[in-house]
Amino acid sequence: GTNPYELKGFLGLRNFVMDTPEGERLAIANSVWSLLDLEKLAPVRVPEEMAEVYALRPKFPMEYLPRKISLPEDGGRPMDSIVIDSGRIDSNHHVNNGQYAALMMERIPPEELVTRLRMEYRRQARLGDSMQFVMYGTGIEGAAGTGMRTISMCTPDGTPYAVAELCVRGRTPQEMDAWR
């Protein structure tokens, strides 16, 4: 389900949930959206007539973290890089937000389970752009271990396209068997 809860300036704030048919909450998320003028490709304020007909609901009770993600100062560990191909591009001619998340998740070791994910999108990556992945954070020890990882998806000069912050824990042997 989705739950828009606030419009301010050119931003729309929205919650998302995933529940089982029995009502068990599997995931909850907060997201920040922008209204864009598609001709100028610039943010615009939400027009009053649009705001009047947009049904807002109360925001979900959850932990609300800051929008901005700081890169750790340890310099990170460069990983691989890719060139953006047409399969990663959406109808707005840039990398789709879901593609950033998929690219980042492909770089998490299989023995780690992501328990919380936070993404900040900073600039558009387009067809043919080179994207370098840099991992920050330390490994975790065993199935009981937990840790934090930050992954920067950036230009060759280090300017981030997107930054992801993840809480991770070690997978149990049963989870590893299911993952395989």
Short mmCIF file of N, CA and C in Angstrom, two decimals:
data_model
loop_
_atom_site.label_atom_id
_atom_site.label_comp_id
_atom_site.label_asym_id
_atom_site.label_seq_id
_atom_site.Cartn_x
_atom_site.Cartn_y
_atom_site.Cartn_z
N GLY A 1 0.83 -1.18 0.00
CA GLY A 1 0.00 0.00 0.00
C GLY A 1 0.86 1.23 0.00
N THR A 2 0.24 2.34 -0.32
CA THR A 2 0.94 3.63 -0.33
C THR A 2 0.08 4.65 0.38
N ASN A 3 0.74 5.62 0.99
CA ASN A 3 0.06 6.59 1.83
C ASN A 3 0.72 7.96 1.69
N PRO A 4 0.23 8.83 0.81
CA PRO A 4 0.79 10.18 0.75
C PRO A 4 0.36 10.95 1.99
N TYR A 5 1.32 11.64 2.64
CA TYR A 5 0.98 12.31 3.89
C TYR A 5 1.32 13.78 3.96
N GLU A 6 2.11 14.32 3.02
CA GLU A 6 2.42 15.74 3.08
C GLU A 6 2.89 16.24 1.72
N LEU A 7 2.47 17.46 1.37
CA LEU A 7 2.97 18.18 0.20
C LEU A 7 3.58 19.47 0.72
N LYS A 8 4.83 19.74 0.34
CA LYS A 8 5.43 21.02 0.72
C LYS A 8 6.39 21.47 -0.37
N GLY A 9 6.14 22.67 -0.86
CA GLY A 9 6.95 23.18 -1.96
C GLY A 9 6.80 22.30 -3.18
N PHE A 10 7.92 21.79 -3.68
CA PHE A 10 7.89 20.88 -4.82
C PHE A 10 8.02 19.42 -4.39
N LEU A 11 7.95 19.16 -3.07
CA LEU A 11 8.13 17.81 -2.55
C LEU A 11 6.80 17.18 -2.14
N GLY A 12 6.71 15.88 -2.37
CA GLY A 12 5.61 15.06 -1.87
C GLY A 12 6.20 13.96 -1.00
N LEU A 13 5.63 13.78 0.19
CA LEU A 13 6.13 12.77 1.12
C LEU A 13 5.13 11.63 1.18
N ARG A 14 5.65 10.39 1.14
CA ARG A 14 4.77 9.23 0.99
C ARG A 14 5.37 8.03 1.73
N ASN A 15 4.49 7.28 2.39
CA ASN A 15 4.86 6.01 3.01
C ASN A 15 4.43 4.86 2.11
N PHE A 16 5.15 3.75 2.22
CA PHE A 16 4.81 2.51 1.55
C PHE A 16 4.84 1.39 2.57
N VAL A 17 3.98 0.40 2.41
CA VAL A 17 4.00 -0.78 3.26
C VAL A 17 3.83 -2.03 2.41
N MET A 18 4.35 -3.13 2.92
CA MET A 18 4.09 -4.45 2.36
C MET A 18 3.60 -5.31 3.51
N ASP A 19 2.39 -5.82 3.37
CA ASP A 19 1.78 -6.69 4.37
C ASP A 19 1.42 -8.02 3.72
N THR A 20 1.39 -9.07 4.53
CA THR A 20 0.90 -10.36 4.05
C THR A 20 -0.63 -10.29 4.01
N PRO A 21 -1.29 -11.23 3.33
CA PRO A 21 -2.76 -11.26 3.36
C PRO A 21 -3.32 -11.38 4.78
N GLU A 22 -2.52 -11.96 5.69
CA GLU A 22 -2.96 -12.11 7.08
C GLU A 22 -2.72 -10.84 7.90
N GLY A 23 -2.10 -9.82 7.30
CA GLY A 23 -1.88 -8.56 8.01
C GLY A 23 -0.52 -8.41 8.66
N GLU A 24 0.38 -9.37 8.47
CA GLU A 24 1.73 -9.24 9.04
C GLU A 24 2.51 -8.21 8.23
N ARG A 25 3.09 -7.23 8.89
CA ARG A 25 3.87 -6.19 8.23
C ARG A 25 5.25 -6.73 7.88
N LEU A 26 5.57 -6.75 6.60
CA LEU A 26 6.86 -7.22 6.12
C LEU A 26 7.86 -6.08 5.96
N ALA A 27 7.38 -4.93 5.52
CA ALA A 27 8.28 -3.80 5.28
C ALA A 27 7.49 -2.50 5.35
N ILE A 28 8.18 -1.44 5.72
CA ILE A 28 7.59 -0.10 5.74
C ILE A 28 8.66 0.85 5.24
N ALA A 29 8.26 1.87 4.50
CA ALA A 29 9.23 2.79 3.92
C ALA A 29 8.68 4.21 3.89
N ASN A 30 9.59 5.14 3.84
CA ASN A 30 9.26 6.54 3.63
C ASN A 30 9.96 6.97 2.35
N SER A 31 9.32 7.82 1.56
CA SER A 31 9.96 8.30 0.34
C SER A 31 9.64 9.77 0.13
N VAL A 32 10.55 10.43 -0.57
CA VAL A 32 10.41 11.85 -0.89
C VAL A 32 10.39 11.95 -2.41
N TRP A 33 9.37 12.61 -2.93
CA TRP A 33 9.18 12.75 -4.37
C TRP A 33 9.24 14.22 -4.75
N SER A 34 9.58 14.48 -6.01
CA SER A 34 9.61 15.85 -6.52
C SER A 34 8.65 15.98 -7.69
N LEU A 35 8.00 17.13 -7.78
CA LEU A 35 7.18 17.44 -8.94
C LEU A 35 8.06 18.21 -9.91
N LEU A 36 8.14 17.73 -11.16
CA LEU A 36 9.02 18.34 -12.15
C LEU A 36 8.25 18.92 -13.31
N ASP A 37 8.74 20.03 -13.81
CA ASP A 37 8.31 20.56 -15.09
C ASP A 37 9.09 19.77 -16.14
N LEU A 38 8.40 18.93 -16.91
CA LEU A 38 9.08 18.04 -17.84
C LEU A 38 9.73 18.76 -19.01
N GLU A 39 9.27 19.97 -19.33
CA GLU A 39 9.92 20.72 -20.41
C GLU A 39 11.23 21.34 -19.93
N LYS A 40 11.22 21.90 -18.73
CA LYS A 40 12.42 22.56 -18.18
C LYS A 40 13.29 21.60 -17.38
N LEU A 41 12.76 20.40 -17.06
CA LEU A 41 13.43 19.44 -16.20
C LEU A 41 13.89 20.10 -14.90
N ALA A 42 12.97 20.85 -14.31
CA ALA A 42 13.26 21.56 -13.06
C ALA A 42 12.10 21.35 -12.09
N PRO A 43 12.40 21.31 -10.78
CA PRO A 43 11.32 21.17 -9.80
C PRO A 43 10.38 22.37 -9.82
N VAL A 44 9.10 22.09 -9.60
CA VAL A 44 8.10 23.17 -9.50
C VAL A 44 7.25 22.93 -8.27
N ARG A 45 6.75 24.01 -7.71
CA ARG A 45 5.85 23.92 -6.56
C ARG A 45 4.57 23.18 -6.96
N VAL A 46 4.02 22.44 -6.01
CA VAL A 46 2.77 21.74 -6.27
C VAL A 46 1.67 22.79 -6.42
N PRO A 47 1.00 22.85 -7.57
CA PRO A 47 -0.07 23.83 -7.76
C PRO A 47 -1.20 23.62 -6.76
N GLU A 48 -1.81 24.70 -6.33
CA GLU A 48 -2.87 24.63 -5.33
C GLU A 48 -4.01 23.72 -5.77
N GLU A 49 -4.39 23.79 -7.06
CA GLU A 49 -5.50 22.95 -7.54
C GLU A 49 -5.14 21.47 -7.49
N MET A 50 -3.86 21.13 -7.63
CA MET A 50 -3.44 19.74 -7.51
C MET A 50 -3.45 19.32 -6.03
N ALA A 51 -2.95 20.17 -5.17
CA ALA A 51 -2.91 19.87 -3.74
C ALA A 51 -4.31 19.69 -3.16
N GLU A 52 -5.27 20.46 -3.67
CA GLU A 52 -6.65 20.37 -3.15
C GLU A 52 -7.30 19.02 -3.41
N VAL A 53 -6.95 18.35 -4.51
CA VAL A 53 -7.60 17.09 -4.85
C VAL A 53 -6.76 15.87 -4.47
N TYR A 54 -5.54 16.09 -3.98
CA TYR A 54 -4.67 15.00 -3.60
C TYR A 54 -5.00 14.57 -2.18
N ALA A 55 -5.43 13.34 -2.00
CA ALA A 55 -5.89 12.85 -0.69
C ALA A 55 -4.70 12.51 0.21
N LEU A 56 -4.50 13.31 1.24
CA LEU A 56 -3.44 13.06 2.20
C LEU A 56 -3.99 12.27 3.38
N ARG A 57 -3.13 11.44 3.96
CA ARG A 57 -3.51 10.63 5.14
C ARG A 57 -2.45 10.83 6.21
N PRO A 58 -2.73 10.39 7.43
CA PRO A 58 -1.70 10.51 8.47
C PRO A 58 -0.47 9.67 8.13
N LYS A 59 0.72 10.17 8.51
CA LYS A 59 1.93 9.40 8.24
C LYS A 59 2.02 8.22 9.19
N PHE A 60 2.66 7.15 8.72
CA PHE A 60 2.77 5.92 9.50
C PHE A 60 3.72 6.10 10.68
N PRO A 61 3.44 5.41 11.78
CA PRO A 61 4.39 5.43 12.89
C PRO A 61 5.61 4.56 12.53
N MET A 62 6.74 5.20 12.40
CA MET A 62 7.99 4.51 12.05
C MET A 62 9.15 5.43 12.37
N GLU A 63 10.36 4.94 12.25
CA GLU A 63 11.53 5.77 12.45
C GLU A 63 11.77 6.58 11.17
N TYR A 64 11.81 7.91 11.29
CA TYR A 64 12.07 8.79 10.15
C TYR A 64 13.51 9.29 10.26
N LEU A 65 14.34 8.88 9.32
CA LEU A 65 15.75 9.25 9.32
C LEU A 65 15.97 10.48 8.45
N PRO A 66 17.10 11.17 8.62
CA PRO A 66 17.38 12.34 7.77
C PRO A 66 17.41 11.97 6.29
N ARG A 67 17.05 12.92 5.43
CA ARG A 67 17.07 12.68 3.99
C ARG A 67 18.47 12.49 3.46
N LYS A 68 19.43 13.23 3.97
CA LYS A 68 20.80 13.19 3.45
C LYS A 68 21.59 12.08 4.11
N ILE A 69 22.41 11.41 3.33
CA ILE A 69 23.29 10.35 3.83
C ILE A 69 24.72 10.85 3.71
N SER A 70 25.44 10.87 4.82
CA SER A 70 26.84 11.29 4.83
C SER A 70 27.73 10.11 4.45
N LEU A 71 28.71 10.39 3.62
CA LEU A 71 29.69 9.35 3.31
C LEU A 71 30.70 9.27 4.45
N PRO A 72 31.01 8.06 4.92
CA PRO A 72 32.02 7.94 5.98
C PRO A 72 33.36 8.53 5.53
N GLU A 73 34.15 8.94 6.49
CA GLU A 73 35.42 9.59 6.17
C GLU A 73 36.55 8.61 5.91
N ASP A 74 36.32 7.29 6.03
CA ASP A 74 37.41 6.33 5.89
C ASP A 74 37.89 6.12 4.46
N GLY A 75 37.31 6.82 3.50
CA GLY A 75 37.77 6.72 2.12
C GLY A 75 37.13 5.62 1.31
N GLY A 76 36.62 4.61 1.95
CA GLY A 76 35.93 3.56 1.22
C GLY A 76 36.86 2.63 0.46
N ARG A 77 36.26 1.56 -0.06
CA ARG A 77 36.99 0.56 -0.83
C ARG A 77 36.39 0.53 -2.23
N PRO A 78 37.16 0.99 -3.25
CA PRO A 78 36.63 0.93 -4.61
C PRO A 78 36.31 -0.51 -5.00
N MET A 79 35.18 -0.67 -5.65
CA MET A 79 34.76 -1.97 -6.14
C MET A 79 34.83 -1.92 -7.67
N ASP A 80 33.89 -2.51 -8.33
CA ASP A 80 33.86 -2.53 -9.78
C ASP A 80 33.21 -1.26 -10.33
N SER A 81 33.21 -1.15 -11.63
CA SER A 81 32.49 -0.06 -12.30
C SER A 81 31.77 -0.66 -13.50
N ILE A 82 30.73 0.04 -13.94
CA ILE A 82 29.95 -0.39 -15.10
C ILE A 82 29.72 0.81 -16.00
N VAL A 83 29.33 0.54 -17.24
CA VAL A 83 28.84 1.58 -18.15
C VAL A 83 27.34 1.36 -18.25
N ILE A 84 26.57 2.43 -18.08
CA ILE A 84 25.11 2.35 -18.07
C ILE A 84 24.62 1.97 -19.46
N ASP A 85 23.87 0.86 -19.53
CA ASP A 85 23.32 0.41 -20.80
C ASP A 85 21.82 0.75 -20.88
N SER A 86 21.23 0.52 -22.01
CA SER A 86 19.83 0.92 -22.24
C SER A 86 18.84 0.19 -21.34
N GLY A 87 19.19 -0.98 -20.82
CA GLY A 87 18.30 -1.71 -19.93
C GLY A 87 18.11 -1.04 -18.57
N ARG A 88 18.96 -0.10 -18.23
CA ARG A 88 18.89 0.61 -16.94
C ARG A 88 18.18 1.96 -17.06
N ILE A 89 17.80 2.35 -18.27
CA ILE A 89 17.26 3.68 -18.53
C ILE A 89 15.74 3.65 -18.53
N ASP A 90 15.12 4.68 -17.93
CA ASP A 90 13.65 4.76 -17.90
C ASP A 90 13.13 5.76 -18.93
N SER A 91 11.85 6.01 -18.90
CA SER A 91 11.22 6.90 -19.90
C SER A 91 11.67 8.35 -19.77
N ASN A 92 12.31 8.71 -18.67
CA ASN A 92 12.86 10.06 -18.50
C ASN A 92 14.32 10.13 -18.94
N HIS A 93 14.82 9.07 -19.56
CA HIS A 93 16.17 9.00 -20.14
C HIS A 93 17.28 9.04 -19.11
N HIS A 94 17.00 8.56 -17.90
CA HIS A 94 18.04 8.40 -16.90
C HIS A 94 17.84 7.08 -16.17
N VAL A 95 18.80 6.72 -15.33
CA VAL A 95 18.71 5.46 -14.59
C VAL A 95 17.52 5.53 -13.64
N ASN A 96 16.69 4.51 -13.69
CA ASN A 96 15.52 4.41 -12.83
C ASN A 96 15.96 4.18 -11.38
N ASN A 97 15.22 4.76 -10.42
CA ASN A 97 15.56 4.61 -9.00
C ASN A 97 15.66 3.15 -8.58
N GLY A 98 14.76 2.32 -9.06
CA GLY A 98 14.82 0.90 -8.73
C GLY A 98 16.09 0.24 -9.25
N GLN A 99 16.62 0.73 -10.36
CA GLN A 99 17.86 0.19 -10.91
C GLN A 99 19.04 0.49 -9.99
N TYR A 100 19.07 1.70 -9.39
CA TYR A 100 20.14 2.00 -8.44
C TYR A 100 20.11 1.00 -7.29
N ALA A 101 18.92 0.75 -6.76
CA ALA A 101 18.78 -0.20 -5.64
C ALA A 101 19.23 -1.60 -6.07
N ALA A 102 18.84 -2.04 -7.25
CA ALA A 102 19.24 -3.36 -7.74
C ALA A 102 20.75 -3.44 -7.93
N LEU A 103 21.34 -2.41 -8.51
CA LEU A 103 22.80 -2.40 -8.71
C LEU A 103 23.53 -2.47 -7.37
N MET A 104 23.05 -1.73 -6.39
CA MET A 104 23.67 -1.72 -5.08
C MET A 104 23.53 -3.09 -4.41
N MET A 105 22.35 -3.68 -4.46
CA MET A 105 22.12 -4.97 -3.81
C MET A 105 22.99 -6.08 -4.41
N GLU A 106 23.32 -5.97 -5.70
CA GLU A 106 24.18 -6.96 -6.35
C GLU A 106 25.58 -6.96 -5.75
N ARG A 107 25.95 -5.92 -5.02
CA ARG A 107 27.29 -5.80 -4.45
C ARG A 107 27.36 -6.16 -2.97
N ILE A 108 26.25 -6.58 -2.39
CA ILE A 108 26.23 -7.02 -1.00
C ILE A 108 26.62 -8.50 -0.96
N PRO A 109 27.58 -8.88 -0.12
CA PRO A 109 27.96 -10.30 -0.06
C PRO A 109 26.76 -11.18 0.28
N PRO A 110 26.66 -12.36 -0.31
CA PRO A 110 25.49 -13.22 -0.09
C PRO A 110 25.30 -13.64 1.36
N GLU A 111 26.37 -13.64 2.15
CA GLU A 111 26.23 -14.04 3.55
C GLU A 111 25.65 -12.93 4.43
N GLU A 112 25.38 -11.77 3.84
CA GLU A 112 24.80 -10.65 4.59
C GLU A 112 23.35 -10.43 4.16
N LEU A 113 22.50 -10.20 5.15
CA LEU A 113 21.08 -9.92 4.93
C LEU A 113 20.84 -8.45 5.24
N VAL A 114 20.26 -7.72 4.31
CA VAL A 114 19.96 -6.31 4.52
C VAL A 114 18.69 -6.20 5.36
N THR A 115 18.78 -5.51 6.50
CA THR A 115 17.62 -5.36 7.38
C THR A 115 17.04 -3.95 7.32
N ARG A 116 17.80 -3.00 6.80
CA ARG A 116 17.27 -1.64 6.57
C ARG A 116 18.06 -1.02 5.43
N LEU A 117 17.35 -0.31 4.57
CA LEU A 117 17.97 0.34 3.41
C LEU A 117 17.48 1.78 3.35
N ARG A 118 18.43 2.66 3.13
CA ARG A 118 18.11 4.08 2.92
C ARG A 118 18.88 4.54 1.69
N MET A 119 18.19 5.21 0.76
CA MET A 119 18.81 5.66 -0.48
C MET A 119 18.67 7.17 -0.61
N GLU A 120 19.71 7.79 -1.13
CA GLU A 120 19.66 9.21 -1.48
C GLU A 120 20.12 9.33 -2.93
N TYR A 121 19.26 9.89 -3.77
CA TYR A 121 19.56 10.08 -5.18
C TYR A 121 20.06 11.51 -5.35
N ARG A 122 21.28 11.67 -5.87
CA ARG A 122 21.90 13.00 -5.94
C ARG A 122 21.97 13.59 -7.33
N ARG A 123 22.17 12.76 -8.34
CA ARG A 123 22.22 13.27 -9.72
C ARG A 123 21.86 12.16 -10.67
N GLN A 124 21.48 12.54 -11.86
CA GLN A 124 21.02 11.55 -12.84
C GLN A 124 22.20 10.90 -13.56
N ALA A 125 22.14 9.58 -13.66
CA ALA A 125 23.06 8.84 -14.51
C ALA A 125 22.31 8.53 -15.80
N ARG A 126 23.00 8.69 -16.91
CA ARG A 126 22.37 8.52 -18.21
C ARG A 126 23.09 7.45 -19.03
N LEU A 127 22.47 7.09 -20.14
CA LEU A 127 23.02 6.10 -21.06
C LEU A 127 24.48 6.43 -21.38
N GLY A 128 25.35 5.42 -21.23
CA GLY A 128 26.77 5.58 -21.56
C GLY A 128 27.63 6.11 -20.43
N ASP A 129 27.02 6.60 -19.34
CA ASP A 129 27.80 7.09 -18.20
C ASP A 129 28.51 5.92 -17.53
N SER A 130 29.68 6.20 -16.98
CA SER A 130 30.41 5.22 -16.19
C SER A 130 30.01 5.39 -14.73
N MET A 131 29.77 4.26 -14.04
CA MET A 131 29.38 4.29 -12.63
C MET A 131 30.35 3.42 -11.84
N GLN A 132 31.05 4.05 -10.89
CA GLN A 132 31.99 3.37 -10.00
C GLN A 132 31.30 3.10 -8.67
N PHE A 133 31.49 1.91 -8.10
CA PHE A 133 30.92 1.55 -6.82
C PHE A 133 32.01 1.61 -5.76
N VAL A 134 31.72 2.27 -4.63
CA VAL A 134 32.66 2.37 -3.52
C VAL A 134 31.92 1.91 -2.27
N MET A 135 32.52 0.95 -1.54
CA MET A 135 31.93 0.38 -0.33
C MET A 135 32.62 0.97 0.90
N TYR A 136 31.79 1.40 1.85
CA TYR A 136 32.28 1.88 3.14
C TYR A 136 31.72 0.95 4.21
N GLY A 137 32.47 0.74 5.26
CA GLY A 137 31.99 -0.10 6.36
C GLY A 137 32.83 -1.35 6.47
N THR A 138 32.67 -2.03 7.58
CA THR A 138 33.46 -3.22 7.84
C THR A 138 32.60 -4.46 7.69
N GLY A 139 33.27 -5.58 7.53
CA GLY A 139 32.56 -6.85 7.42
C GLY A 139 31.94 -7.25 8.76
N ILE A 140 31.11 -8.24 8.72
CA ILE A 140 30.48 -8.74 9.94
C ILE A 140 30.96 -10.15 10.18
N GLU A 141 30.95 -10.55 11.42
CA GLU A 141 31.46 -11.87 11.80
C GLU A 141 30.31 -12.79 12.14
N GLY A 142 30.09 -13.84 11.36
CA GLY A 142 29.14 -14.89 11.69
C GLY A 142 27.68 -14.46 11.57
N ALA A 143 26.81 -15.42 11.82
CA ALA A 143 25.37 -15.22 11.66
C ALA A 143 24.81 -14.24 12.68
N ALA A 144 25.48 -14.06 13.82
CA ALA A 144 24.96 -13.15 14.84
C ALA A 144 25.48 -11.73 14.65
N GLY A 145 26.43 -11.54 13.74
CA GLY A 145 27.04 -10.22 13.57
C GLY A 145 26.11 -9.24 12.86
N THR A 146 26.27 -7.97 13.19
CA THR A 146 25.53 -6.91 12.51
C THR A 146 26.52 -5.82 12.12
N GLY A 147 26.12 -4.98 11.21
CA GLY A 147 27.00 -3.90 10.78
C GLY A 147 26.28 -2.91 9.91
N MET A 148 27.01 -1.89 9.54
CA MET A 148 26.51 -0.84 8.65
C MET A 148 27.39 -0.82 7.40
N ARG A 149 26.76 -0.63 6.28
CA ARG A 149 27.47 -0.46 5.02
C ARG A 149 26.92 0.78 4.34
N THR A 150 27.80 1.49 3.67
CA THR A 150 27.39 2.58 2.81
C THR A 150 28.01 2.31 1.45
N ILE A 151 27.22 2.44 0.40
CA ILE A 151 27.72 2.24 -0.96
C ILE A 151 27.45 3.51 -1.74
N SER A 152 28.52 4.04 -2.33
CA SER A 152 28.39 5.20 -3.21
C SER A 152 28.45 4.70 -4.65
N MET A 153 27.49 5.13 -5.45
CA MET A 153 27.46 4.84 -6.87
C MET A 153 27.81 6.16 -7.54
N CYS A 154 29.03 6.29 -8.06
CA CYS A 154 29.54 7.62 -8.42
C CYS A 154 30.18 7.67 -9.80
N THR A 155 30.43 8.91 -10.23
CA THR A 155 31.16 9.17 -11.47
C THR A 155 32.61 8.76 -11.27
N PRO A 156 33.39 8.65 -12.34
CA PRO A 156 34.81 8.29 -12.18
C PRO A 156 35.59 9.27 -11.29
N ASP A 157 35.14 10.54 -11.20
CA ASP A 157 35.84 11.50 -10.33
C ASP A 157 35.32 11.48 -8.89
N GLY A 158 34.37 10.57 -8.58
CA GLY A 158 33.91 10.41 -7.21
C GLY A 158 32.64 11.17 -6.85
N THR A 159 32.00 11.86 -7.79
CA THR A 159 30.76 12.56 -7.52
C THR A 159 29.61 11.56 -7.50
N PRO A 160 28.90 11.44 -6.38
CA PRO A 160 27.86 10.41 -6.28
C PRO A 160 26.65 10.68 -7.17
N TYR A 161 26.20 9.62 -7.85
CA TYR A 161 24.88 9.61 -8.47
C TYR A 161 23.85 9.29 -7.38
N ALA A 162 24.19 8.29 -6.55
CA ALA A 162 23.30 7.86 -5.47
C ALA A 162 24.17 7.27 -4.36
N VAL A 163 23.63 7.34 -3.14
CA VAL A 163 24.31 6.78 -1.98
C VAL A 163 23.30 5.91 -1.23
N ALA A 164 23.73 4.73 -0.83
CA ALA A 164 22.86 3.82 -0.08
C ALA A 164 23.49 3.54 1.28
N GLU A 165 22.66 3.56 2.31
CA GLU A 165 23.09 3.19 3.66
C GLU A 165 22.31 1.95 4.06
N LEU A 166 23.02 0.93 4.52
CA LEU A 166 22.37 -0.34 4.83
C LEU A 166 22.76 -0.82 6.22
N CYS A 167 21.77 -1.35 6.93
CA CYS A 167 22.04 -2.14 8.12
C CYS A 167 22.04 -3.58 7.65
N VAL A 168 23.04 -4.34 8.05
CA VAL A 168 23.14 -5.73 7.63
C VAL A 168 23.39 -6.63 8.84
N ARG A 169 23.03 -7.88 8.67
CA ARG A 169 23.37 -8.89 9.67
C ARG A 169 23.74 -10.16 8.92
N GLY A 170 24.48 -11.02 9.60
CA GLY A 170 24.86 -12.29 8.99
C GLY A 170 23.65 -13.18 8.80
N ARG A 171 23.62 -13.90 7.69
CA ARG A 171 22.54 -14.87 7.45
C ARG A 171 22.80 -16.12 8.28
N THR A 172 21.74 -16.70 8.79
CA THR A 172 21.84 -17.98 9.48
C THR A 172 22.09 -19.06 8.43
N PRO A 173 22.55 -20.24 8.86
CA PRO A 173 22.72 -21.33 7.89
C PRO A 173 21.43 -21.64 7.12
N GLN A 174 20.28 -21.57 7.81
CA GLN A 174 19.01 -21.84 7.13
C GLN A 174 18.73 -20.76 6.07
N GLU A 175 19.02 -19.51 6.40
CA GLU A 175 18.81 -18.43 5.42
C GLU A 175 19.75 -18.59 4.23
N MET A 176 20.98 -19.04 4.48
CA MET A 176 21.93 -19.27 3.38
C MET A 176 21.42 -20.38 2.48
N ASP A 177 20.88 -21.46 3.09
CA ASP A 177 20.33 -22.56 2.29
C ASP A 177 19.17 -22.06 1.43
N ALA A 178 18.29 -21.25 2.01
CA ALA A 178 17.14 -20.71 1.26
C ALA A 178 17.61 -19.77 0.17
N TRP A 179 18.68 -18.99 0.42
CA TRP A 179 19.19 -18.03 -0.56
C TRP A 179 19.75 -18.76 -1.77
N ARG A 180 20.41 -19.90 -1.51
CA ARG A 180 21.02 -20.65 -2.62
C ARG A 180 19.94 -21.24 -3.47
#
